[in-house]
Amino acid sequence: MVDRKLRLCVLLIGLLVAVPLFPTDMKSFIVIGYSISEYSFAVTGKTKEESLRHDVVPPVEPVYDTQDALIMALDGKRQALLNRRLFNSVSYSHALTEIVDSIAYYGVLFTVGDASSFFVLPYPKYSTDDGIRFGVKGSEKNLFGTYSQFNFVVNTTQTAGRDKDTFWDWSRREDFFQIDFDNLQLGSAIVDMDTEFSGRLFSHGEYKLDVNVKEIPFFGATLRFNPSIKGTREDDSSWTVSEYKLITDLGTLMIGGSRHSWYNEIILTGQTSDAIAAITTIRRHDLSVLSHPIAFSLTWDAAADLRDSDGNRDFIPTRVKVGPDVGTEFSLPLGFRWSTNIASRLNIPRKDALAYWMTISFSNTLSRSDINWHDDFRTGSTLKLRFDMDWFMIPEPELMNPLDSRKAGWTAEAQFTWFPFATKVFNPSLRIVGHYSDTARKLLPLENEDITIADNMRGILESNSTVRTSGNDRTFALIGNFNFTTRFITLESFIKTYVSPFIDVGIFSNMDAFSMKTEDYDWLGTIGVEGIGILSKFPSFPIRASLGVNLKDIIDYAKGIKSASGIEHEIFIGMDFFF
């Protein structure tokens, strides 16, 4: 009986001690959301924590409905770091830190191991266009651990080509060098710099220098200051500047309670300052329609000659345009984004013009990108579809030239890259680029106007008869590149090698008109093989060597029309993937 009373007393005392340990508000045990309260990083290497935070920490941390959704988001952040190709390893761990208002907050630790980010590659190259080239390429893709990049290229090219009599003659050689920095952080500012020379060193050539300083603090706003020059030198003459350009971009300023930014571009051309052009744009940033943000800007675009036909100083307007732009962007299901923009320009008459006229431009772009790296292979796709339409409102079109007298102009363009799957040894891929337009123009990508048909096809040279006859400007162009990348030899902890047979096919309209009749379009095709080596310590520097041959020439050789020495081919050695 005494033992029983003793046990009851012990139980009561235990309850009295334990009750305060339980929360009086039982809602604290109900979790309805999951979020991240803090990020920390353990880095082996030089990468700065600020750079990693920029990749994985959002401006506003979301609350996820389930723990699986939280894990999926963390996996996506890890994949974003791997996609930079700057790290040998990326992993994370997470632990519950607290529960507040039914939200479970976690602390996350990312453990990152840097890969080597600086690499130099001497390379030779031969093509029937230019002959022999010797050069060196170098790149640093994580300068000072801030994702800043430094690249340089130095080469000399024989430029003898098919002229067999001068095959060993370097008297016509062309030298080239380029040095550029991207996103170099200097204090609170960011600097891009590009300097380039092509021609004959110490003799003649062309050069350019472009310095772009961004994010400069300026009275509560940020300023971009971007001067550049271009110049030339003829044989036995001094260097001259052929173009001065200055771009300033100020934003964002509060004016009248609204956010505005200002862009200005001035270009002075000619060795004796023969012409000037200026573009000024004022943007408004906080407009919305039905709570959806829209972009609005007003642009003034003008140009003038500073000398008359006799070379005397004068001011002769050659272009004056003014008008607004309105645009917006939408996020669509499945990761698509749709942007649309409409712009109008009033063209004010020049001295020799007879009437005011107006253009209205309408642009739509649909895009999506979800390519991810898995070791040295990729999966996913990118898609970009764009359609541009211009209307010309001309009071007296018969007085204008034939191009200006068109009622409208349009261009449809597409770019699609697809890596359908990746096994341990095989990773096929394809890229399709093309456009269809009412006027002849270059092929994609539009971001680089120097890209030609030969640049998009391995084994086609600039001297190709089809390219040379009709040029690179076509009303219709469609190119498909097909790769069949297969793992070859792997030496653990040193290098992985891959072999990639490829086929490139292109269809192009002639300059006159487009139809599917044989006489109105051209086709080109190439076949070949690429060899790719990726050093284990340098995953962001694929060394690629390719040999492509003209498929038409192979067919002609099989028919006995062309000799083996006449088959067009191209050899390439460099530090990048073709796409």
Coordinates of C-alpha atoms in Angstrom, one line a residue:
M1 CA 0.0 0.0 0.0
V2 CA 2.9 2.3 0.8
D3 CA 4.6 1.5 -2.5
R4 CA 1.5 2.3 -4.4
K5 CA 1.1 5.7 -2.7
L6 CA 4.8 6.4 -3.4
R7 CA 4.4 5.6 -7.1
L8 CA 1.3 7.9 -7.3
C9 CA 3.3 10.8 -5.7
V10 CA 6.2 10.3 -8.1
L11 CA 3.7 10.4 -11.1
L12 CA 2.1 13.6 -9.9
I13 CA 5.4 15.3 -9.3
G14 CA 6.5 14.2 -12.8
L15 CA 3.3 15.7 -14.4
L16 CA 3.8 18.9 -12.5
V17 CA 7.3 19.2 -13.8
A18 CA 6.5 18.2 -17.4
V19 CA 3.4 20.4 -18.0
P20 CA 5.4 23.7 -18.3
L21 CA 7.5 22.0 -21.0
F22 CA 4.6 21.8 -23.4
P23 CA 3.3 24.9 -25.3
T24 CA 0.0 26.2 -24.2
D25 CA -0.7 27.1 -27.8
M26 CA -1.1 23.8 -29.6
K27 CA -1.1 25.6 -33.0
S28 CA 2.7 25.7 -32.7
F29 CA 2.6 22.0 -33.6
I30 CA 0.7 22.6 -36.9
V31 CA 3.0 23.3 -39.9
I32 CA 1.4 24.7 -42.9
G33 CA 4.4 26.0 -44.8
Y34 CA 8.2 25.6 -45.2
S35 CA 10.8 28.3 -45.8
I36 CA 14.5 29.1 -45.5
S37 CA 15.6 31.5 -42.8
E38 CA 19.4 31.5 -43.4
Y39 CA 22.0 30.5 -46.0
S40 CA 25.6 29.7 -45.2
F41 CA 28.4 28.6 -47.5
A42 CA 31.6 26.5 -47.1
V43 CA 33.8 27.1 -50.0
T44 CA 37.0 25.3 -51.0
G45 CA 38.7 27.7 -53.4
K46 CA 38.5 31.4 -54.2
T47 CA 34.8 31.9 -55.0
K48 CA 33.3 34.7 -52.9
E49 CA 30.3 34.1 -50.7
E50 CA 28.6 37.2 -52.3
S51 CA 28.8 35.6 -55.7
L52 CA 27.2 32.4 -54.5
R53 CA 24.5 34.3 -52.7
H54 CA 23.6 36.1 -55.9
D55 CA 22.9 32.7 -57.5
V56 CA 20.8 31.0 -54.8
V57 CA 19.3 33.7 -52.5
P58 CA 16.1 35.3 -53.9
P59 CA 15.2 38.9 -53.1
V60 CA 12.1 37.6 -51.1
E61 CA 12.2 34.1 -49.7
P62 CA 9.0 32.2 -50.7
V63 CA 7.0 29.9 -48.4
Y64 CA 6.6 26.4 -49.9
D65 CA 3.4 24.3 -49.3
T66 CA 5.2 21.0 -48.7
Q67 CA 8.6 19.9 -47.6
D68 CA 9.1 18.1 -51.0
A69 CA 8.6 21.5 -52.7
L70 CA 11.3 23.0 -50.5
I71 CA 13.7 20.1 -51.4
M72 CA 12.9 20.6 -55.1
A73 CA 13.8 24.3 -54.8
L74 CA 17.1 23.5 -53.1
D75 CA 17.9 21.0 -55.8
G76 CA 17.3 23.7 -58.4
K77 CA 19.7 26.1 -56.5
R78 CA 22.3 23.4 -56.5
Q79 CA 21.8 22.8 -60.3
A80 CA 22.1 26.5 -61.0
L81 CA 25.6 26.5 -59.4
L82 CA 26.5 23.3 -61.3
N83 CA 25.4 24.9 -64.6
R84 CA 28.1 27.6 -64.2
R85 CA 30.7 24.8 -64.8
L86 CA 33.0 26.5 -62.3
F87 CA 32.8 23.9 -59.5
N88 CA 34.0 20.4 -59.1
S89 CA 31.4 19.6 -56.5
V90 CA 28.2 21.2 -55.0
S91 CA 26.2 19.8 -52.2
Y92 CA 23.9 21.1 -49.5
S93 CA 22.4 20.1 -46.1
H94 CA 19.5 21.7 -44.3
A95 CA 18.2 21.6 -40.7
L96 CA 15.1 22.9 -38.9
T97 CA 15.9 26.0 -37.0
E98 CA 12.4 27.1 -35.7
I99 CA 8.7 27.1 -36.2
V100 CA 7.0 30.5 -36.2
D101 CA 3.3 31.1 -36.9
S102 CA 3.0 27.5 -38.3
I103 CA 5.9 28.1 -40.8
A104 CA 8.9 25.7 -40.5
Y105 CA 12.1 27.6 -41.1
Y106 CA 15.3 25.8 -42.2
G107 CA 19.0 26.8 -42.3
V108 CA 20.8 25.6 -45.4
L109 CA 24.6 25.0 -45.8
F110 CA 26.0 24.8 -49.4
T111 CA 29.3 23.1 -49.7
V112 CA 31.2 24.2 -52.8
G113 CA 34.5 23.0 -54.3
D114 CA 36.0 25.3 -56.9
A115 CA 37.4 23.9 -60.2
S116 CA 40.4 25.5 -61.9
S117 CA 39.1 28.5 -63.8
F118 CA 42.2 29.7 -65.8
F119 CA 43.4 27.9 -68.9
V120 CA 45.7 28.7 -71.9
L121 CA 45.6 26.7 -75.2
P122 CA 48.0 27.1 -78.1
Y123 CA 46.3 26.0 -81.2
P124 CA 47.0 25.6 -84.9
K125 CA 44.3 25.8 -87.6
Y126 CA 44.2 25.2 -91.3
S127 CA 41.5 26.0 -93.9
T128 CA 41.4 26.4 -97.7
D129 CA 40.1 29.9 -97.1
D130 CA 43.1 31.3 -95.1
G131 CA 45.8 28.7 -95.1
I132 CA 47.6 28.1 -91.8
R133 CA 46.9 29.9 -88.5
F134 CA 48.9 29.8 -85.3
G135 CA 47.5 31.2 -82.1
V136 CA 47.0 31.1 -78.4
K137 CA 43.7 31.4 -76.5
G138 CA 43.4 32.0 -72.8
S139 CA 40.5 32.5 -70.4
E140 CA 39.8 33.1 -66.7
K141 CA 36.2 32.5 -65.9
N142 CA 36.1 33.3 -62.2
L143 CA 38.5 36.2 -61.8
F144 CA 39.1 37.0 -58.1
G145 CA 36.3 34.6 -57.2
T146 CA 33.6 37.0 -58.4
Y147 CA 32.5 35.3 -61.7
S148 CA 34.4 38.1 -63.6
Q149 CA 35.9 36.9 -66.8
F150 CA 39.2 37.6 -68.6
N151 CA 39.8 36.4 -72.1
F152 CA 42.6 36.9 -74.7
V153 CA 43.2 35.6 -78.2
V154 CA 46.4 36.1 -80.2
N155 CA 47.0 34.6 -83.6
T156 CA 48.6 35.1 -87.0
T157 CA 47.0 33.8 -90.2
Q158 CA 48.7 33.1 -93.5
T159 CA 45.8 34.3 -95.8
A160 CA 47.2 32.4 -98.7
G161 CA 44.3 30.1 -99.1
R162 CA 44.1 28.2 -102.4
D163 CA 46.9 30.0 -104.0
K164 CA 49.4 27.2 -104.1
D165 CA 52.2 29.3 -105.4
T166 CA 52.2 31.3 -102.1
F167 CA 51.4 28.4 -99.8
W168 CA 54.6 28.9 -97.8
D169 CA 54.5 32.7 -98.2
W170 CA 53.7 34.7 -95.0
S171 CA 54.1 38.1 -96.7
R172 CA 50.3 38.6 -96.7
R173 CA 49.8 37.4 -93.1
E174 CA 47.1 38.9 -90.9
D175 CA 47.6 39.4 -87.2
F176 CA 44.9 39.5 -84.6
F177 CA 44.7 40.0 -80.9
Q178 CA 41.8 40.6 -78.5
I179 CA 41.7 41.2 -74.7
D180 CA 38.5 41.6 -72.8
F181 CA 37.2 41.7 -69.3
D182 CA 33.6 41.1 -68.3
N183 CA 32.0 42.1 -65.0
L184 CA 35.2 43.1 -63.3
Q185 CA 34.3 44.6 -59.9
L186 CA 36.1 47.8 -59.0
G187 CA 34.7 49.0 -55.7
S188 CA 31.0 49.4 -56.2
A189 CA 31.3 49.8 -60.0
I190 CA 31.4 47.0 -62.6
V191 CA 33.7 47.3 -65.6
D192 CA 33.6 45.6 -69.0
M193 CA 36.5 46.3 -71.4
D194 CA 37.2 45.0 -74.9
T195 CA 40.2 45.9 -77.0
E196 CA 40.8 44.4 -80.5
F197 CA 43.3 44.6 -83.4
S198 CA 43.2 43.0 -86.8
G199 CA 45.6 43.6 -89.6
R200 CA 49.4 43.6 -89.9
L201 CA 51.1 44.4 -86.6
F202 CA 53.4 47.5 -86.9
S203 CA 52.0 48.1 -90.4
H204 CA 48.3 48.5 -91.1
G205 CA 45.0 47.4 -89.7
E206 CA 41.9 48.2 -87.6
Y207 CA 41.5 48.6 -83.9
K208 CA 38.8 49.3 -81.4
L209 CA 38.7 50.0 -77.7
D210 CA 35.5 49.8 -75.6
V211 CA 35.2 50.5 -71.9
N212 CA 31.9 50.1 -70.2
V213 CA 31.7 51.2 -66.5
K214 CA 28.4 50.3 -64.8
E215 CA 26.7 50.6 -61.5
I216 CA 28.5 53.9 -60.6
P217 CA 26.7 55.5 -57.6
F218 CA 25.4 58.9 -58.6
F219 CA 23.2 60.9 -56.2
G220 CA 21.1 57.9 -55.2
A221 CA 20.9 56.5 -58.7
T222 CA 23.4 54.4 -60.8
L223 CA 25.3 55.7 -63.8
R224 CA 26.7 53.8 -66.8
F225 CA 29.6 55.5 -68.7
N226 CA 30.6 53.7 -71.9
P227 CA 33.2 55.4 -74.2
S228 CA 34.6 53.6 -77.3
I229 CA 36.8 54.4 -80.3
K230 CA 37.5 52.7 -83.6
G231 CA 40.5 53.5 -85.8
T232 CA 42.5 52.4 -88.8
R233 CA 46.0 52.6 -90.2
E234 CA 46.9 52.3 -93.9
D235 CA 50.4 51.2 -95.0
D236 CA 53.2 53.6 -93.9
S237 CA 50.7 56.1 -92.4
S238 CA 49.8 57.1 -88.9
W239 CA 47.0 55.7 -86.8
T240 CA 43.7 57.6 -87.2
V241 CA 40.4 57.4 -85.3
S242 CA 37.4 56.7 -87.5
E243 CA 34.7 56.7 -84.8
Y244 CA 34.1 58.1 -81.4
K245 CA 31.1 56.9 -79.4
L246 CA 29.9 57.8 -75.9
I247 CA 27.0 56.1 -74.1
T248 CA 25.6 57.4 -70.8
D249 CA 22.8 55.7 -69.0
L250 CA 21.4 57.2 -65.8
G251 CA 18.8 55.4 -63.7
T252 CA 16.7 55.2 -61.7
L253 CA 15.8 58.8 -60.6
M254 CA 12.7 59.9 -58.7
I255 CA 11.1 62.7 -60.7
G256 CA 7.7 64.0 -59.6
G257 CA 7.2 60.9 -57.4
S258 CA 7.9 58.5 -60.3
R259 CA 10.9 56.5 -61.3
H260 CA 12.7 57.5 -64.5
S261 CA 15.9 56.7 -66.3
W262 CA 17.8 58.4 -69.1
Y263 CA 19.9 57.0 -72.0
N264 CA 22.0 58.9 -74.4
E265 CA 24.3 57.9 -77.2
I266 CA 26.5 60.1 -79.4
I267 CA 28.6 58.9 -82.3
L268 CA 31.1 61.0 -84.2
T269 CA 32.4 59.4 -87.4
G270 CA 35.0 60.2 -90.0
Q271 CA 38.7 60.9 -89.6
T272 CA 37.9 64.6 -89.6
S273 CA 34.6 64.4 -87.7
D274 CA 32.5 64.3 -90.9
A275 CA 29.2 63.2 -89.3
I276 CA 27.4 63.0 -86.0
A277 CA 24.5 60.9 -84.7
A278 CA 22.7 61.0 -81.4
I279 CA 20.0 58.9 -79.7
T280 CA 18.3 60.0 -76.5
T281 CA 15.7 57.8 -74.6
I282 CA 13.7 58.7 -71.5
R283 CA 12.1 55.7 -69.7
R284 CA 9.3 55.5 -67.2
H285 CA 9.5 52.5 -64.8
D286 CA 6.5 52.3 -62.5
L287 CA 3.6 52.3 -64.9
S288 CA 1.0 49.5 -64.9
V289 CA -2.3 48.5 -66.5
L290 CA -4.7 46.4 -64.5
S291 CA -1.8 45.9 -61.9
H292 CA 0.5 44.5 -64.7
P293 CA 3.8 46.4 -65.1
I294 CA 4.5 48.0 -68.5
A295 CA 7.5 49.8 -69.9
F296 CA 7.2 53.2 -71.5
S297 CA 9.9 55.3 -73.2
L298 CA 10.3 58.2 -75.5
T299 CA 13.1 58.3 -78.1
W300 CA 14.7 61.0 -80.2
D301 CA 17.0 59.8 -82.9
A302 CA 18.9 62.2 -85.2
A303 CA 21.9 62.4 -87.5
A304 CA 23.7 65.0 -89.6
D305 CA 26.6 65.5 -91.9
L306 CA 29.2 68.0 -90.7
R307 CA 30.6 68.7 -94.1
D308 CA 29.1 69.6 -97.5
S309 CA 29.9 67.9 -100.8
D310 CA 32.9 70.2 -101.2
G311 CA 34.4 69.3 -97.8
N312 CA 33.5 72.6 -96.1
R313 CA 32.1 72.7 -92.6
D314 CA 28.3 72.6 -92.5
F315 CA 25.4 71.1 -90.6
I316 CA 23.1 69.0 -92.9
P317 CA 20.4 66.9 -91.1
T318 CA 20.2 63.4 -92.6
R319 CA 17.9 61.7 -90.0
V320 CA 15.4 62.9 -87.4
K321 CA 13.0 60.5 -85.8
V322 CA 11.0 60.8 -82.6
G323 CA 8.4 58.6 -81.0
P324 CA 7.3 56.4 -78.0
D325 CA 7.8 52.7 -77.2
V326 CA 5.4 50.6 -75.0
G327 CA 6.1 47.1 -73.9
T328 CA 5.5 44.4 -71.3
E329 CA 6.3 40.8 -70.5
F330 CA 4.2 37.8 -69.3
S331 CA 5.2 34.6 -67.5
L332 CA 3.3 31.7 -69.1
P333 CA 2.9 28.0 -68.0
L334 CA 5.7 25.5 -68.6
G335 CA 8.4 28.1 -68.1
F336 CA 7.6 30.2 -71.2
R337 CA 8.0 34.0 -71.3
W338 CA 6.2 36.3 -73.8
S339 CA 7.4 39.8 -74.4
T340 CA 5.7 42.3 -76.7
N341 CA 6.5 45.8 -77.7
I342 CA 5.0 48.5 -80.0
A343 CA 6.9 51.5 -81.2
S344 CA 6.1 54.5 -83.5
R345 CA 8.5 56.9 -85.1
L346 CA 7.6 60.2 -86.8
N347 CA 10.2 60.8 -89.5
I348 CA 10.8 64.6 -89.8
P349 CA 11.8 65.8 -93.3
R350 CA 15.4 66.4 -94.2
K351 CA 16.3 69.3 -96.5
D352 CA 15.7 67.1 -99.6
A353 CA 12.6 65.3 -98.2
L354 CA 9.1 66.1 -99.4
A355 CA 6.8 64.9 -96.7
Y356 CA 6.5 63.7 -93.1
W357 CA 6.0 60.0 -92.7
M358 CA 5.6 57.6 -89.8
T359 CA 6.6 54.0 -89.0
I360 CA 4.9 51.7 -86.5
S361 CA 6.8 48.6 -85.3
F362 CA 5.3 45.6 -83.5
S363 CA 7.5 42.9 -82.0
N364 CA 6.7 39.7 -80.2
T365 CA 9.1 37.2 -78.6
L366 CA 8.3 33.8 -77.1
S367 CA 11.1 32.2 -75.2
R368 CA 11.9 29.3 -72.9
S369 CA 15.2 27.8 -71.5
D370 CA 15.8 24.8 -69.2
I371 CA 19.1 23.3 -70.1
N372 CA 20.9 21.6 -67.2
W373 CA 24.4 20.0 -67.0
H374 CA 24.9 16.4 -65.8
D375 CA 28.7 16.0 -65.6
D376 CA 29.8 16.8 -69.2
F377 CA 26.4 16.1 -70.8
R378 CA 23.3 18.3 -71.1
T379 CA 19.6 17.8 -71.1
G380 CA 16.7 20.2 -71.8
S381 CA 16.0 22.7 -74.5
T382 CA 16.0 26.4 -75.4
L383 CA 13.5 28.0 -77.7
K384 CA 13.2 31.5 -79.1
L385 CA 10.5 32.6 -81.6
R386 CA 10.2 36.2 -82.7
F387 CA 8.0 38.0 -85.1
D388 CA 8.5 41.7 -86.1
M389 CA 6.2 43.8 -88.2
D390 CA 6.7 47.3 -89.5
W391 CA 4.1 49.6 -91.1
F392 CA 5.1 52.5 -93.2
M393 CA 2.7 55.4 -93.4
I394 CA 3.9 57.6 -96.3
P395 CA 1.7 60.4 -97.7
E396 CA 3.3 60.3 -101.1
P397 CA 5.0 56.9 -101.5
E398 CA 5.6 57.4 -105.2
L399 CA 8.2 60.1 -104.3
M400 CA 10.1 57.7 -102.0
N401 CA 12.6 55.0 -103.1
P402 CA 11.2 51.4 -103.7
L403 CA 12.2 50.1 -100.3
D404 CA 10.7 53.1 -98.4
S405 CA 7.5 52.9 -100.5
R406 CA 6.6 49.4 -99.1
K407 CA 3.4 49.4 -97.0
A408 CA 4.8 47.0 -94.5
G409 CA 7.8 44.8 -93.7
W410 CA 8.0 41.7 -91.6
T411 CA 10.4 39.1 -90.3
A412 CA 9.8 35.7 -88.5
E413 CA 12.7 34.0 -86.9
A414 CA 13.4 30.9 -84.7
Q415 CA 16.1 29.4 -82.7
F416 CA 15.8 26.0 -81.1
T417 CA 18.3 23.9 -79.2
W418 CA 17.5 20.4 -77.8
F419 CA 19.3 17.8 -75.8
P420 CA 16.6 15.1 -75.6
F421 CA 18.4 12.8 -73.2
A422 CA 21.7 11.8 -71.7
T423 CA 22.9 8.3 -70.8
K424 CA 26.3 7.5 -69.2
V425 CA 27.8 7.3 -72.7
F426 CA 25.5 9.1 -75.2
N427 CA 24.1 12.6 -75.5
P428 CA 22.5 13.5 -78.9
S429 CA 21.6 17.1 -79.6
L430 CA 20.3 19.4 -82.4
R431 CA 20.1 23.1 -83.1
I432 CA 17.8 24.8 -85.6
V433 CA 18.2 28.4 -86.6
G434 CA 16.2 30.2 -89.3
H435 CA 14.3 33.1 -90.5
Y436 CA 11.7 34.1 -93.2
S437 CA 11.5 37.8 -94.2
D438 CA 10.1 40.0 -96.9
T439 CA 13.6 41.5 -97.4
A440 CA 17.0 39.8 -97.5
R441 CA 18.9 39.7 -94.2
K442 CA 21.5 37.7 -92.3
L443 CA 20.8 34.5 -90.4
L444 CA 20.5 34.3 -86.6
P445 CA 21.8 35.0 -84.1
L446 CA 20.8 38.6 -84.4
E447 CA 22.9 39.5 -81.4
N448 CA 26.0 39.2 -83.6
E449 CA 25.7 40.7 -87.0
D450 CA 29.0 39.3 -88.0
I451 CA 27.7 35.7 -87.9
T452 CA 27.6 34.2 -91.5
I453 CA 26.3 31.1 -93.1
A454 CA 29.8 29.6 -93.0
D455 CA 29.9 30.3 -89.2
N456 CA 26.8 28.2 -88.7
M457 CA 28.0 25.2 -90.8
R458 CA 31.1 23.2 -90.0
G459 CA 32.9 22.5 -93.3
I460 CA 31.6 25.5 -95.2
L461 CA 34.1 28.3 -95.9
E462 CA 33.5 32.0 -96.7
S463 CA 34.9 31.2 -100.2
N464 CA 32.1 28.7 -100.9
S465 CA 30.6 29.3 -104.3
T466 CA 27.0 29.2 -103.0
V467 CA 27.8 31.7 -100.2
R468 CA 29.9 33.9 -102.5
T469 CA 27.3 34.0 -105.3
S470 CA 24.3 35.1 -103.3
G471 CA 25.9 36.4 -100.1
N472 CA 24.8 35.9 -96.5
D473 CA 21.6 38.0 -96.8
R474 CA 18.6 35.8 -97.7
T475 CA 14.8 36.2 -97.4
F476 CA 14.7 32.6 -96.2
A477 CA 17.3 30.6 -94.3
L478 CA 17.1 27.4 -92.3
I479 CA 20.0 25.5 -90.8
G480 CA 20.0 22.3 -88.8
N481 CA 23.0 21.0 -86.8
F482 CA 22.9 17.5 -85.5
N483 CA 25.4 16.1 -83.0
F484 CA 25.8 12.5 -81.8
T485 CA 28.1 12.9 -78.8
T486 CA 29.5 9.7 -77.4
R487 CA 31.9 9.1 -74.5
F488 CA 35.2 7.9 -75.7
I489 CA 38.2 7.5 -73.4
T490 CA 38.2 8.5 -69.7
L491 CA 41.3 8.8 -67.6
E492 CA 40.1 9.2 -64.0
S493 CA 41.1 12.5 -62.3
F494 CA 42.7 13.7 -65.5
I495 CA 40.6 13.9 -68.7
K496 CA 37.4 12.7 -70.3
T497 CA 37.2 12.5 -74.1
Y498 CA 34.2 12.4 -76.4
V499 CA 33.6 11.8 -80.1
S500 CA 30.8 13.5 -81.9
P501 CA 29.9 12.7 -85.5
F502 CA 27.8 15.5 -86.9
I503 CA 25.6 16.5 -89.9
D504 CA 24.8 20.1 -90.8
V505 CA 22.1 20.9 -93.4
G506 CA 21.0 24.4 -94.7
I507 CA 18.4 25.6 -97.1
F508 CA 18.5 29.2 -98.4
S509 CA 16.5 31.3 -100.8
N510 CA 18.1 33.1 -103.7
M511 CA 18.2 36.9 -103.6
D512 CA 15.4 37.4 -106.1
A513 CA 12.5 35.7 -104.5
F514 CA 11.6 32.6 -102.4
S515 CA 9.6 29.6 -103.6
M516 CA 10.1 25.9 -103.3
K517 CA 11.1 25.6 -106.9
T518 CA 14.6 24.3 -107.5
E519 CA 15.9 27.4 -109.2
D520 CA 14.8 29.6 -106.3
Y521 CA 16.7 28.1 -103.4
D522 CA 20.1 26.7 -102.6
W523 CA 21.1 23.9 -100.2
L524 CA 24.3 23.1 -98.4
G525 CA 25.3 20.1 -96.3
T526 CA 28.3 18.9 -94.4
I527 CA 29.3 15.8 -92.5
G528 CA 32.2 15.4 -90.1
V529 CA 33.4 14.5 -86.7
E530 CA 34.4 16.4 -83.5
G531 CA 36.8 15.3 -80.8
I532 CA 36.3 16.9 -77.4
G533 CA 38.5 16.7 -74.4
I534 CA 37.6 18.1 -70.9
L535 CA 40.3 18.1 -68.2
S536 CA 38.9 17.1 -64.8
K537 CA 40.3 20.3 -63.2
F538 CA 39.0 22.5 -66.0
P539 CA 35.3 21.6 -66.6
S540 CA 34.5 25.0 -68.1
F541 CA 37.2 24.7 -70.9
P542 CA 36.2 22.0 -73.4
I543 CA 39.0 21.6 -76.0
R544 CA 37.3 20.9 -79.4
A545 CA 38.8 19.8 -82.7
S546 CA 36.5 19.3 -85.7
L547 CA 36.8 18.3 -89.3
G548 CA 33.9 19.1 -91.6
V549 CA 33.6 18.4 -95.3
N550 CA 31.2 19.7 -97.9
L551 CA 28.5 17.0 -98.6
K552 CA 27.9 18.4 -102.2
D553 CA 31.6 18.0 -103.0
I554 CA 31.6 14.4 -101.7
I555 CA 28.7 13.6 -104.0
D556 CA 30.5 15.2 -106.9
Y557 CA 33.6 13.2 -106.1
A558 CA 31.6 10.0 -106.1
K559 CA 30.3 11.0 -109.5
G560 CA 33.8 11.7 -110.8
I561 CA 33.1 15.4 -111.2
K562 CA 35.5 16.6 -108.6
S563 CA 38.9 15.4 -107.4
A564 CA 39.7 14.5 -103.8
S565 CA 41.9 17.6 -103.5
G566 CA 39.0 19.8 -104.5
I567 CA 36.7 18.7 -101.7
E568 CA 35.9 21.7 -99.5
H569 CA 36.8 21.1 -95.8
E570 CA 37.4 23.0 -92.6
I571 CA 39.5 22.2 -89.6
F572 CA 38.9 23.9 -86.3
I573 CA 40.6 23.8 -82.9
G574 CA 39.3 25.9 -80.0
M575 CA 38.0 26.1 -76.4
D576 CA 34.2 25.9 -76.8
F577 CA 31.3 23.8 -77.9
F578 CA 29.8 24.5 -81.3
F579 CA 26.5 25.0 -79.5

